[in-house]
Amino acid sequence: MDYLNILSGVTGRQKRVTLADLHKIWEEKQAPKLSKSKITYYRTAWRRLELLHERDIKGINLDDMQDIVDNAPGEYYPKRDMKVLLSQLYQIALKREQIDRNRAEFIDLPDCPKSKKDGFSREERAAIWKDYEAGHAFTGYVLIMIYTGMRVGELYKIQKSNVFLDKQYMIGGIKSDAGIDRVIPIADKILPIVQEKYNNCADRLIEMRQEDFYDQYAEMIDRTKIRGLNPHCC
């Protein structure tokens, strides 16, 4: 009888899951898929989340996360890494039905800085082309940004219906001072790339999650051995 009571008590309790428990799973399952530079960023982000490590995932509220992100050193990019890492940990918990929503998605970030563009050199552009021609389809997006002058946010706003391959231009990006979408020429050199992306998208020219974009961009930087400029420098 005592054994049955003990067994009933153990099975009746729901296991306490901490953020550190989820991070261990993340390290085993997701970290190996990332570039070395991205892992470094996320390790820094994880250290800055130390106050949450041993907290029960169900007991962490949005204010807890927001306060830690707000008080972390740095501006947009390191805080974005913290938010992305938290969101990935919450996704693990969601898949395991340990929580019912991803609170990390609602963390507010400071504005992304408008930094002075420091473009890739001719040699770096050649390395990017070589990477694309080696079969890395993602790198095509980087080349599109280089040859159109678009930033990441602008690229994500390009709708398929506003891409005119026959006339070699797109309409979209950020609104101009005149209040209308600007015309973005498609250079001959990248026309086949835009055609390939056009043929493989449903509604927008790029449809991957932005966090996946940044992960793959970091992997491209590692492969090509070029300077680790952020995507806004394309």
C-alpha positions as a printed Julia matrix, in Angstrom:
234×3 Matrix{Float64}:
  0.0    0.0     0.0
  2.8    2.42    0.89
  4.48   1.62   -2.43
  1.27   2.35   -4.33
  0.83   5.65   -2.51
  4.39   6.72   -3.3
  4.04   5.69   -6.95
  0.76   7.55   -7.21
  2.34  10.66   -5.75
  5.24  10.57   -8.2
  3.12  10.01  -11.29
  0.54  12.52  -10.16
  3.05  15.36   -9.96
  4.03  17.22  -13.09
  7.78  17.44  -13.58
  9.28  20.87  -13.0
 11.0   22.05  -16.18
 13.54  24.84  -15.92
 14.95  27.06  -18.63
 18.28  25.29  -18.11
 16.6   21.94  -18.88
 15.4   23.33  -22.19
 18.8   24.82  -22.92
 20.42  21.39  -22.54
 18.05  20.04  -25.19
 18.79  23.06  -27.38
 22.54  22.44  -27.1
 22.09  18.81  -28.13
 19.56  19.26  -30.92
 19.88  22.76  -32.37
 23.3   24.17  -31.56
 25.17  21.66  -33.79
 23.25  23.04  -36.8
 24.52  26.59  -36.24
 27.68  28.32  -37.36
 30.5   28.87  -34.88
 29.91  32.61  -34.83
 26.2   32.2   -34.16
 26.88  29.76  -31.32
 29.21  32.35  -29.8
 26.46  34.98  -29.92
 23.94  32.63  -28.31
 26.38  31.6   -25.58
 26.75  35.25  -24.66
 22.97  35.62  -24.71
 22.59  32.57  -22.46
 25.03  33.96  -19.89
 23.02  37.17  -19.77
 19.89  35.16  -18.98
 21.5   33.68  -15.86
 18.76  34.89  -13.5
 16.26  32.73  -15.39
 18.34  29.56  -15.72
 16.84  27.66  -12.78
 13.36  29.13  -13.0
 10.39  26.9   -13.79
  9.42  27.67  -17.39
  5.78  28.05  -16.36
  6.68  30.61  -13.72
  8.59  32.94  -16.05
  6.39  35.76  -17.26
  6.92  38.34  -19.99
  7.94  41.04  -17.52
 10.71  38.81  -16.16
 12.18  38.35  -19.62
 11.64  41.93  -20.71
 13.44  43.32  -17.65
 16.49  41.13  -18.23
 16.65  42.0   -21.93
 16.19  45.71  -21.22
 18.99  45.73  -18.64
 21.44  43.69  -20.7
 24.46  45.54  -22.13
 24.46  46.55  -25.76
 21.75  47.76  -28.07
 19.66  46.0   -30.72
 21.74  43.03  -31.85
 22.76  41.43  -28.51
 19.23  41.93  -27.2
 17.83  40.35  -30.36
 20.04  37.3   -29.74
 18.57  36.98  -26.25
 15.03  37.16  -27.59
 15.71  34.65  -30.37
 17.34  32.19  -27.96
 14.46  32.48  -25.49
 11.98  31.97  -28.29
 13.78  28.83  -29.45
 13.76  27.45  -25.9
 10.05  28.14  -25.61
  9.46  26.4   -28.93
 11.08  23.27  -27.49
  8.73  23.44  -24.51
  5.74  23.97  -26.8
  6.56  20.9   -28.85
  6.77  18.88  -25.64
  3.44  20.32  -24.46
  5.09  21.75  -21.34
  3.63  25.22  -22.02
  0.79  26.46  -24.17
  2.3   29.61  -25.71
  5.59  31.26  -26.54
  5.8   34.35  -24.34
  9.26  35.23  -25.66
  7.74  36.3   -28.98
  6.32  39.38  -27.26
  9.64  40.74  -25.95
 10.16  44.3   -27.2
 13.5   45.25  -28.72
 15.1   48.66  -29.21
 15.08  50.11  -32.7
 17.54  48.6   -35.13
 20.32  51.17  -35.62
 20.8   52.8   -38.98
 24.48  52.17  -39.32
 26.75  53.55  -41.99
 27.02  50.98  -44.73
 30.44  49.39  -45.16
 30.03  47.38  -48.33
 31.77  44.17  -49.32
 34.93  44.51  -51.38
 35.29  43.16  -54.92
 37.15  40.13  -53.58
 34.44  39.49  -51.0
 31.7   39.74  -53.62
 33.61  37.22  -55.73
 33.73  34.85  -52.74
 29.97  35.26  -52.26
 29.36  34.45  -55.93
 31.56  31.37  -55.6
 29.55  30.26  -52.58
 26.29  30.64  -54.49
 27.64  28.78  -57.51
 28.76  25.96  -55.19
 25.09  25.21  -54.55
 24.22  27.34  -51.53
 20.84  28.68  -52.62
 20.48  31.01  -49.64
 23.46  33.06  -50.8
 21.34  34.17  -53.74
 19.43  36.44  -51.36
 22.7   38.07  -50.32
 23.58  38.72  -53.95
 20.14  40.2   -54.59
 20.69  42.59  -51.69
 24.16  43.53  -52.94
 23.02  44.33  -56.48
 19.77  46.09  -55.55
 20.92  47.95  -52.45
 18.04  46.52  -50.42
 18.31  45.87  -46.71
 16.9   42.8   -44.99
 13.64  44.5   -44.05
 13.17  45.74  -47.6
 13.81  42.31  -49.07
 11.11  40.83  -46.85
  8.58  43.37  -48.14
  8.93  42.37  -51.8
  5.72  40.68  -52.92
  5.81  38.2   -55.78
  3.11  40.17  -57.58
  5.43  43.19  -57.64
  8.29  41.39  -59.38
  8.33  41.99  -63.14
 10.95  39.72  -64.62
 10.23  40.6   -68.25
 10.93  44.28  -67.59
 13.63  43.58  -64.98
 12.37  45.56  -62.04
 10.59  45.14  -58.71
  8.35  47.45  -56.75
  8.59  47.49  -53.01
 11.07  48.07  -50.26
 10.73  51.03  -47.94
  8.44  53.88  -48.91
 10.11  56.85  -50.57
  9.75  60.45  -49.41
  7.08  60.89  -52.07
  4.99  58.22  -50.37
  5.11  55.61  -53.11
  7.0   52.32  -53.36
 10.22  52.7   -55.25
 11.18  50.91  -58.44
 14.12  48.54  -57.9
 15.98  47.57  -61.1
 17.07  43.95  -61.52
 20.58  43.83  -62.98
 21.31  41.3   -65.72
 23.79  39.54  -63.46
 21.21  38.64  -60.81
 18.19  38.12  -63.08
 18.59  34.3   -63.03
 18.77  34.38  -59.22
 15.63  36.49  -58.92
 13.94  34.15  -61.42
 14.85  31.14  -59.27
 13.53  32.78  -56.09
 10.39  33.91  -57.93
  9.68  30.38  -59.16
 10.04  28.94  -55.67
  8.0   31.4   -53.61
  4.27  31.66  -52.98
  3.53  35.24  -51.92
  6.81  36.99  -51.16
 10.25  36.8   -52.73
 11.66  35.5   -49.44
  9.51  33.47  -47.07
 11.9   32.0   -44.51
 11.78  33.19  -40.89
 14.05  36.15  -40.24
 15.87  34.31  -37.46
 16.68  31.56  -39.98
 17.9   34.23  -42.4
 20.39  35.54  -39.85
 21.53  32.01  -38.98
 22.17  31.15  -42.62
 23.83  34.49  -43.23
 26.29  33.76  -40.41
 26.97  30.33  -41.93
 27.69  31.99  -45.29
 30.17  34.33  -43.61
 31.92  31.33  -42.04
 32.08  29.41  -45.33
 33.44  32.29  -47.39
 35.88  33.56  -44.74
 34.92  37.15  -45.53
 34.49  39.95  -43.01
 31.59  39.45  -40.63
 29.66  42.5   -41.78
 26.01  42.51  -40.84
 23.47  41.97  -43.65
 22.71  45.7   -43.81
 26.13  46.13  -45.42
 25.17  44.18  -48.53
